[in-house]
Amino acid sequence: ETYTAELLSHDPKTDLAVIKIEADHEFEIAPIGTSSDLMPGEDVIAVGNAFGYEHTVTRGIISALHRTVQVSDTQFYEDLIQTDASINPGNSGGPLLNIDGQMVGVNVAVRAGAQGIGFAIPIDTVLCIATDLMSVRRLENKWHGLDSKQLVAHETEGVLVQGIDREGPAATGGLLRGDVITSIDQKQVSRPLDIERRLLGRKSTDTVEVTVQRNSQPVSLKLALSALPQAEQKAERPRDQVWDTLGLKLEQAPASRFQGSRSPYRGGMTVVDVRPDGPAAKQGIRRGDVLVGMHLWETVSTENVQYVLNHADLGHDPVKFFILRGSETRFGHLQLGSRTQR
């Protein structure tokens, strides 16, 4: 079956997205497992449409855990599952299953130039990212004031409250650190993602019933969301000087990228987005490049880049930059853009 999907949220670093489709029937849902107890040698199954061949299933083992892999000029992954189950274009993006049929990863890549080596994002990582992508804070500017984590191999199924904002709605509703949330509005809660799903679409005036286990006893509480405080909304949308002046979004490149190699650089900033009309785009800088220097200075951190942009001696002259593209160093000159452009 073919559907048109609506993109709800996207994480550029992992290229994971939450999409929504409309259908007139219920879907069969793959059971979700955990990646916390995976072991090298364990049997796994990759499912997808490899090279367009629908419903392809390939079998292998977990070859290794916690791999760091650069799969292209624009995509760099950390903490991946390595498997010899065949992963090709078409089943990249599909599930990696254990022998119980539980989803333990999301297939992301096959190593270019190698045979029988594939990689998957651990499902525990996927669920953490999905929780953020579907949070009421991110999608609706609302606030519950909870910090929670999933309980694994615990006698009580639910979500552990490991932190409470003292001034947040959860604290007002009577939730305490150490509570285990078992249901919201009488619907079972098994992981932090379930909390966000249960609360999405609620008005700030709505009150939901939350059941928790406290000292091995069930306790019923009331929780009402509130609008995210204005100070936090502003804090989450800070003015981005690098985006304004260079047309770049940057994040620190992993130190492992520069360790154990002959690279002359101590570190750099990975380009995760490029503004089409910005100075960087005009110089051919693209996603996946690593900015390693500007003017006379290295760019190992955001602070380094901001220092260059704020340096009084630069005047209005173009700024020389150095980037790594693969193993090759390239350079050019950036004419800084308007500091007020968004």
Short mmCIF file of C-alpha atoms in Angstrom, two decimals:
data_model
loop_
_atom_site.label_atom_id
_atom_site.label_comp_id
_atom_site.label_asym_id
_atom_site.label_seq_id
_atom_site.Cartn_x
_atom_site.Cartn_y
_atom_site.Cartn_z
CA GLU A 1 0.00 0.00 0.00
CA THR A 2 1.17 3.54 -0.75
CA TYR A 3 0.42 6.58 1.41
CA THR A 4 1.35 10.23 1.41
CA ALA A 5 3.05 11.08 4.69
CA GLU A 6 3.17 14.33 6.62
CA LEU A 7 6.54 15.15 8.19
CA LEU A 8 6.06 16.04 11.85
CA SER A 9 9.64 16.30 13.06
CA HIS A 10 13.17 15.48 11.91
CA ASP A 11 16.59 14.97 13.54
CA PRO A 12 19.29 15.92 11.01
CA LYS A 13 22.13 14.28 12.95
CA THR A 14 20.68 10.76 12.70
CA ASP A 15 18.34 11.45 9.75
CA LEU A 16 15.48 9.97 11.77
CA ALA A 17 12.03 11.45 11.24
CA VAL A 18 8.55 11.15 12.68
CA ILE A 19 5.94 11.01 9.91
CA LYS A 20 2.15 10.77 9.99
CA ILE A 21 -0.13 8.97 7.57
CA GLU A 22 -3.91 8.78 7.38
CA ALA A 23 -5.52 5.39 6.81
CA ASP A 24 -8.97 3.82 7.17
CA HIS A 25 -7.77 0.76 9.08
CA GLU A 26 -5.49 -0.22 11.94
CA PHE A 27 -1.90 -1.20 11.23
CA GLU A 28 -0.03 -4.16 12.61
CA ILE A 29 2.75 -2.80 14.80
CA ALA A 30 6.16 -4.38 15.29
CA PRO A 31 6.89 -5.16 18.95
CA ILE A 32 9.64 -2.96 20.36
CA GLY A 33 12.53 -4.63 22.17
CA THR A 34 15.62 -3.15 23.82
CA SER A 35 19.18 -2.77 22.59
CA SER A 36 20.63 -2.61 26.11
CA ASP A 37 21.25 -6.36 26.32
CA LEU A 38 22.48 -7.10 22.78
CA MET A 39 25.59 -9.26 22.46
CA PRO A 40 28.04 -9.94 19.63
CA GLY A 41 27.10 -13.20 17.92
CA GLU A 42 23.37 -12.77 18.55
CA ASP A 43 21.09 -13.60 15.60
CA VAL A 44 19.32 -10.67 13.92
CA ILE A 45 17.06 -10.13 10.89
CA ALA A 46 16.91 -7.07 8.62
CA VAL A 47 13.60 -6.31 6.87
CA GLY A 48 12.90 -3.95 3.99
CA ASN A 49 12.67 -3.44 0.24
CA ALA A 50 16.29 -4.03 -0.78
CA PHE A 51 16.97 -2.51 -4.22
CA GLY A 52 13.20 -2.23 -4.68
CA TYR A 53 12.52 -5.94 -4.08
CA GLU A 54 9.62 -5.79 -1.64
CA HIS A 55 9.49 -7.68 1.66
CA THR A 56 13.14 -8.71 1.62
CA VAL A 57 14.37 -10.48 4.76
CA THR A 58 18.09 -11.01 5.42
CA ARG A 59 19.62 -12.84 8.35
CA GLY A 60 22.92 -12.45 10.16
CA ILE A 61 24.51 -11.86 13.51
CA ILE A 62 25.58 -8.86 15.53
CA SER A 63 29.22 -8.45 14.56
CA ALA A 64 30.05 -5.64 17.02
CA LEU A 65 28.51 -2.87 19.11
CA HIS A 66 29.26 0.84 19.62
CA ARG A 67 30.70 1.44 16.15
CA THR A 68 31.46 4.97 14.86
CA VAL A 69 30.95 5.25 11.10
CA GLN A 70 31.02 7.97 8.44
CA VAL A 71 28.83 6.66 5.66
CA SER A 72 28.96 9.67 3.33
CA ASP A 73 30.12 13.27 3.07
CA THR A 74 26.91 14.35 4.78
CA GLN A 75 26.24 11.65 7.38
CA PHE A 76 28.26 10.60 10.41
CA TYR A 77 26.99 8.15 13.03
CA GLU A 78 28.13 7.12 16.50
CA ASP A 79 27.31 4.08 18.66
CA LEU A 80 25.95 1.87 15.88
CA ILE A 81 25.20 -1.85 15.85
CA GLN A 82 27.37 -3.63 13.27
CA THR A 83 25.81 -6.65 11.59
CA ASP A 84 26.55 -8.98 8.69
CA ALA A 85 22.84 -9.15 7.79
CA SER A 86 22.73 -7.70 4.28
CA ILE A 87 21.61 -4.05 4.35
CA ASN A 88 21.22 -2.38 0.96
CA PRO A 89 19.41 0.67 -0.46
CA GLY A 90 15.75 -0.07 0.20
CA ASN A 91 16.04 -1.86 3.52
CA SER A 92 18.15 0.88 5.01
CA GLY A 93 15.55 2.58 7.19
CA GLY A 94 13.81 -0.69 7.95
CA PRO A 95 13.84 -2.58 11.25
CA LEU A 96 16.54 -4.82 12.64
CA LEU A 97 14.82 -7.61 14.58
CA ASN A 98 15.98 -10.14 17.15
CA ILE A 99 14.93 -13.79 16.95
CA ASP A 100 11.78 -13.00 18.98
CA GLY A 101 10.65 -10.59 16.25
CA GLN A 102 11.28 -7.55 18.44
CA MET A 103 12.70 -4.41 16.87
CA VAL A 104 16.18 -3.76 18.29
CA GLY A 105 17.47 -1.24 15.75
CA VAL A 106 16.84 0.86 12.64
CA ASN A 107 19.01 -0.07 9.67
CA VAL A 108 20.91 2.96 8.41
CA ALA A 109 23.85 2.08 6.22
CA VAL A 110 26.00 -0.38 4.38
CA ARG A 111 29.71 0.39 4.39
CA ALA A 112 30.74 1.61 0.93
CA GLY A 113 33.31 -0.66 -0.69
CA ALA A 114 32.79 -3.49 1.80
CA GLN A 115 30.70 -6.64 1.63
CA GLY A 116 28.62 -8.10 4.42
CA ILE A 117 28.94 -5.12 6.77
CA GLY A 118 25.82 -3.20 7.71
CA PHE A 119 24.89 -0.86 10.55
CA ALA A 120 21.82 0.00 12.59
CA ILE A 121 20.92 2.64 15.18
CA PRO A 122 20.13 0.92 18.52
CA ILE A 123 16.40 1.03 19.30
CA ASP A 124 17.00 2.59 22.72
CA THR A 125 18.70 5.52 20.98
CA VAL A 126 15.89 5.70 18.41
CA LEU A 127 13.26 5.89 21.15
CA CYS A 128 15.14 8.68 22.96
CA ILE A 129 15.30 10.70 19.74
CA ALA A 130 11.64 9.97 18.94
CA THR A 131 10.65 11.11 22.43
CA ASP A 132 12.29 14.47 21.79
CA LEU A 133 10.86 14.71 18.26
CA MET A 134 7.31 14.05 19.56
CA SER A 135 7.55 16.00 22.81
CA VAL A 136 4.82 18.45 23.74
CA ARG A 137 7.61 20.96 24.34
CA ARG A 138 8.91 20.70 20.78
CA LEU A 139 5.63 20.34 18.88
CA GLU A 140 3.21 22.40 20.97
CA ASN A 141 5.29 24.69 23.23
CA LYS A 142 3.74 23.04 26.28
CA TRP A 143 5.38 21.86 29.48
CA HIS A 144 4.97 18.97 31.90
CA GLY A 145 8.16 19.37 33.93
CA LEU A 146 9.05 15.66 33.97
CA ASP A 147 12.38 13.95 33.42
CA SER A 148 11.80 10.23 33.01
CA LYS A 149 13.39 7.00 31.81
CA GLN A 150 12.17 3.55 30.85
CA LEU A 151 12.43 0.70 33.34
CA VAL A 152 14.09 -2.40 31.88
CA ALA A 153 13.75 -5.85 33.48
CA HIS A 154 11.77 -4.41 36.38
CA GLU A 155 8.89 -6.01 38.25
CA THR A 156 6.72 -2.94 37.60
CA GLU A 157 6.18 -1.95 33.97
CA GLY A 158 6.21 1.79 33.63
CA VAL A 159 8.34 4.92 33.42
CA LEU A 160 10.54 6.07 36.29
CA VAL A 161 10.34 9.74 37.26
CA GLN A 162 14.01 10.60 37.77
CA GLY A 163 13.57 14.37 37.96
CA ILE A 164 10.89 16.99 38.61
CA ASP A 165 10.98 20.69 37.85
CA ARG A 166 10.01 22.27 41.17
CA GLU A 167 7.91 24.93 39.46
CA GLY A 168 6.47 22.70 36.75
CA PRO A 169 3.01 21.19 36.23
CA ALA A 170 4.14 17.72 37.38
CA ALA A 171 5.25 19.08 40.76
CA THR A 172 1.98 21.01 41.07
CA GLY A 173 0.10 17.77 40.34
CA GLY A 174 1.86 15.97 43.17
CA LEU A 175 4.29 13.75 41.26
CA LEU A 176 7.52 12.92 43.07
CA ARG A 177 10.96 11.78 42.06
CA GLY A 178 11.03 7.99 42.28
CA ASP A 179 7.40 7.53 41.23
CA VAL A 180 6.78 4.98 38.47
CA ILE A 181 4.15 6.19 36.01
CA THR A 182 2.06 3.20 34.90
CA SER A 183 -0.82 4.87 33.04
CA ILE A 184 -2.14 8.20 31.79
CA ASP A 185 -5.90 8.51 31.34
CA GLN A 186 -6.13 4.75 31.98
CA LYS A 187 -3.83 3.98 29.03
CA GLN A 188 -0.70 2.01 29.79
CA VAL A 189 2.65 3.79 29.79
CA SER A 190 5.78 1.74 29.13
CA ARG A 191 8.36 4.29 27.99
CA PRO A 192 8.91 8.09 27.98
CA LEU A 193 7.64 8.25 24.39
CA ASP A 194 4.24 7.02 25.65
CA ILE A 195 4.03 10.01 28.00
CA GLU A 196 4.51 12.47 25.14
CA ARG A 197 1.98 10.60 22.95
CA ARG A 198 -0.64 10.61 25.71
CA LEU A 199 -0.21 14.36 26.28
CA LEU A 200 -0.06 15.60 22.68
CA GLY A 201 -3.13 17.51 21.58
CA ARG A 202 -4.18 18.40 25.12
CA LYS A 203 -5.19 21.94 25.92
CA SER A 204 -3.45 23.71 28.78
CA THR A 205 -6.78 23.68 30.62
CA ASP A 206 -7.18 19.89 30.25
CA THR A 207 -6.49 17.68 33.26
CA VAL A 208 -5.34 14.10 32.78
CA GLU A 209 -5.37 11.29 35.31
CA VAL A 210 -1.92 9.87 36.05
CA THR A 211 -1.49 6.61 37.94
CA VAL A 212 1.85 5.97 39.62
CA GLN A 213 3.38 3.29 41.81
CA ARG A 214 4.73 4.91 44.97
CA ASN A 215 6.23 2.69 47.66
CA SER A 216 4.64 -0.32 45.91
CA GLN A 217 1.19 1.27 46.17
CA PRO A 218 -0.92 2.74 43.31
CA VAL A 219 -1.55 6.47 43.62
CA SER A 220 -3.89 8.48 41.36
CA LEU A 221 -2.88 12.07 40.55
CA LYS A 222 -4.01 14.89 38.25
CA LEU A 223 -1.73 16.58 35.74
CA ALA A 224 -2.50 19.71 33.73
CA LEU A 225 -0.04 20.95 31.11
CA SER A 226 0.93 24.60 30.98
CA ALA A 227 2.35 26.80 28.26
CA LEU A 228 6.13 26.75 28.08
CA PRO A 229 7.44 29.78 30.02
CA GLN A 230 8.37 32.67 27.74
CA ALA A 231 11.91 32.71 29.10
CA GLU A 232 12.39 29.08 28.06
CA GLN A 233 10.83 29.64 24.65
CA LYS A 234 13.36 32.39 24.05
CA ALA A 235 16.16 30.25 25.43
CA GLU A 236 15.26 27.44 23.03
CA ARG A 237 15.37 29.82 20.09
CA PRO A 238 18.55 31.81 20.71
CA ARG A 239 19.78 34.18 18.09
CA ASP A 240 22.20 32.14 15.96
CA GLN A 241 25.13 34.31 14.94
CA VAL A 242 26.74 31.59 12.85
CA TRP A 243 23.52 31.04 10.88
CA ASP A 244 23.02 34.78 10.46
CA THR A 245 26.51 35.62 9.25
CA LEU A 246 27.77 32.44 7.59
CA GLY A 247 24.56 30.60 6.71
CA LEU A 248 25.72 27.49 8.58
CA LYS A 249 24.48 25.28 11.37
CA LEU A 250 27.39 23.55 13.08
CA GLU A 251 27.93 20.91 15.74
CA GLN A 252 31.15 19.67 17.24
CA ALA A 253 32.71 16.80 15.31
CA PRO A 254 33.48 13.70 17.40
CA ALA A 255 37.05 13.60 18.70
CA SER A 256 37.38 10.08 17.26
CA ARG A 257 37.29 11.66 13.80
CA PHE A 258 40.77 13.10 14.46
CA GLN A 259 42.30 10.52 16.78
CA GLY A 260 44.62 7.80 15.58
CA SER A 261 45.18 9.47 12.21
CA ARG A 262 47.74 11.71 10.60
CA SER A 263 45.33 14.63 10.61
CA PRO A 264 47.03 17.91 11.57
CA TYR A 265 43.78 19.12 13.14
CA ARG A 266 42.79 18.81 16.81
CA GLY A 267 39.09 18.96 15.99
CA GLY A 268 36.42 20.79 14.02
CA MET A 269 32.76 21.64 13.57
CA THR A 270 30.57 19.45 11.36
CA VAL A 271 28.24 21.27 8.95
CA VAL A 272 24.72 19.95 9.59
CA ASP A 273 22.79 22.53 7.53
CA VAL A 274 23.54 25.21 4.93
CA ARG A 275 21.30 28.19 4.19
CA PRO A 276 20.73 28.20 0.41
CA ASP A 277 21.22 31.97 0.07
CA GLY A 278 24.04 32.26 2.61
CA PRO A 279 27.75 33.04 2.15
CA ALA A 280 28.76 29.42 2.86
CA ALA A 281 26.47 28.05 0.15
CA LYS A 282 27.95 30.50 -2.36
CA GLN A 283 31.40 29.09 -1.57
CA GLY A 284 30.23 25.51 -2.11
CA ILE A 285 30.28 24.41 1.52
CA ARG A 286 27.85 21.55 2.04
CA ARG A 287 26.45 19.28 4.72
CA GLY A 288 29.01 16.83 6.08
CA ASP A 289 31.98 19.17 5.60
CA VAL A 290 34.01 19.80 8.75
CA LEU A 291 35.04 23.40 9.43
CA VAL A 292 38.55 23.18 10.91
CA GLY A 293 39.75 26.78 10.66
CA MET A 294 38.79 30.40 10.01
CA HIS A 295 41.11 33.37 9.53
CA LEU A 296 44.14 32.64 11.78
CA TRP A 297 42.40 30.32 14.24
CA GLU A 298 41.25 26.72 14.52
CA THR A 299 37.52 26.05 14.95
CA VAL A 300 37.26 23.20 17.43
CA SER A 301 34.21 24.62 19.24
CA THR A 302 31.30 26.99 18.78
CA GLU A 303 33.15 29.50 20.94
CA ASN A 304 36.08 29.45 18.48
CA VAL A 305 33.78 30.29 15.58
CA GLN A 306 32.02 33.06 17.48
CA TYR A 307 35.38 34.53 18.49
CA VAL A 308 36.39 34.79 14.84
CA LEU A 309 33.08 36.42 13.91
CA ASN A 310 33.37 38.94 16.75
CA HIS A 311 37.03 39.78 16.28
CA ALA A 312 37.44 43.51 15.87
CA ASP A 313 40.34 43.33 13.41
CA LEU A 314 38.38 41.51 10.70
CA GLY A 315 36.59 44.58 9.47
CA HIS A 316 34.51 43.93 6.33
CA ASP A 317 37.09 41.77 4.50
CA PRO A 318 36.23 38.20 3.47
CA VAL A 319 37.26 35.57 6.01
CA LYS A 320 39.45 32.68 4.90
CA PHE A 321 38.09 29.26 5.88
CA PHE A 322 39.41 25.68 5.86
CA ILE A 323 37.20 22.60 5.63
CA LEU A 324 37.72 18.86 5.58
CA ARG A 325 35.78 16.98 2.94
CA GLY A 326 36.58 13.33 3.48
CA SER A 327 40.35 13.34 3.94
CA GLU A 328 40.93 16.37 1.70
CA THR A 329 41.42 19.92 3.03
CA ARG A 330 39.81 22.73 1.03
CA PHE A 331 39.77 26.47 1.56
CA GLY A 332 38.06 29.60 0.34
CA HIS A 333 36.88 33.03 1.46
CA LEU A 334 33.57 33.93 3.07
CA GLN A 335 31.99 37.35 2.76
CA LEU A 336 30.07 37.61 6.02
CA GLY A 337 26.31 38.04 5.60
CA SER A 338 23.96 40.39 7.38
CA ARG A 339 23.96 39.87 11.13
CA THR A 340 20.21 40.42 11.19
CA GLN A 341 19.23 38.05 8.40
CA ARG A 342 17.30 34.91 9.39
#
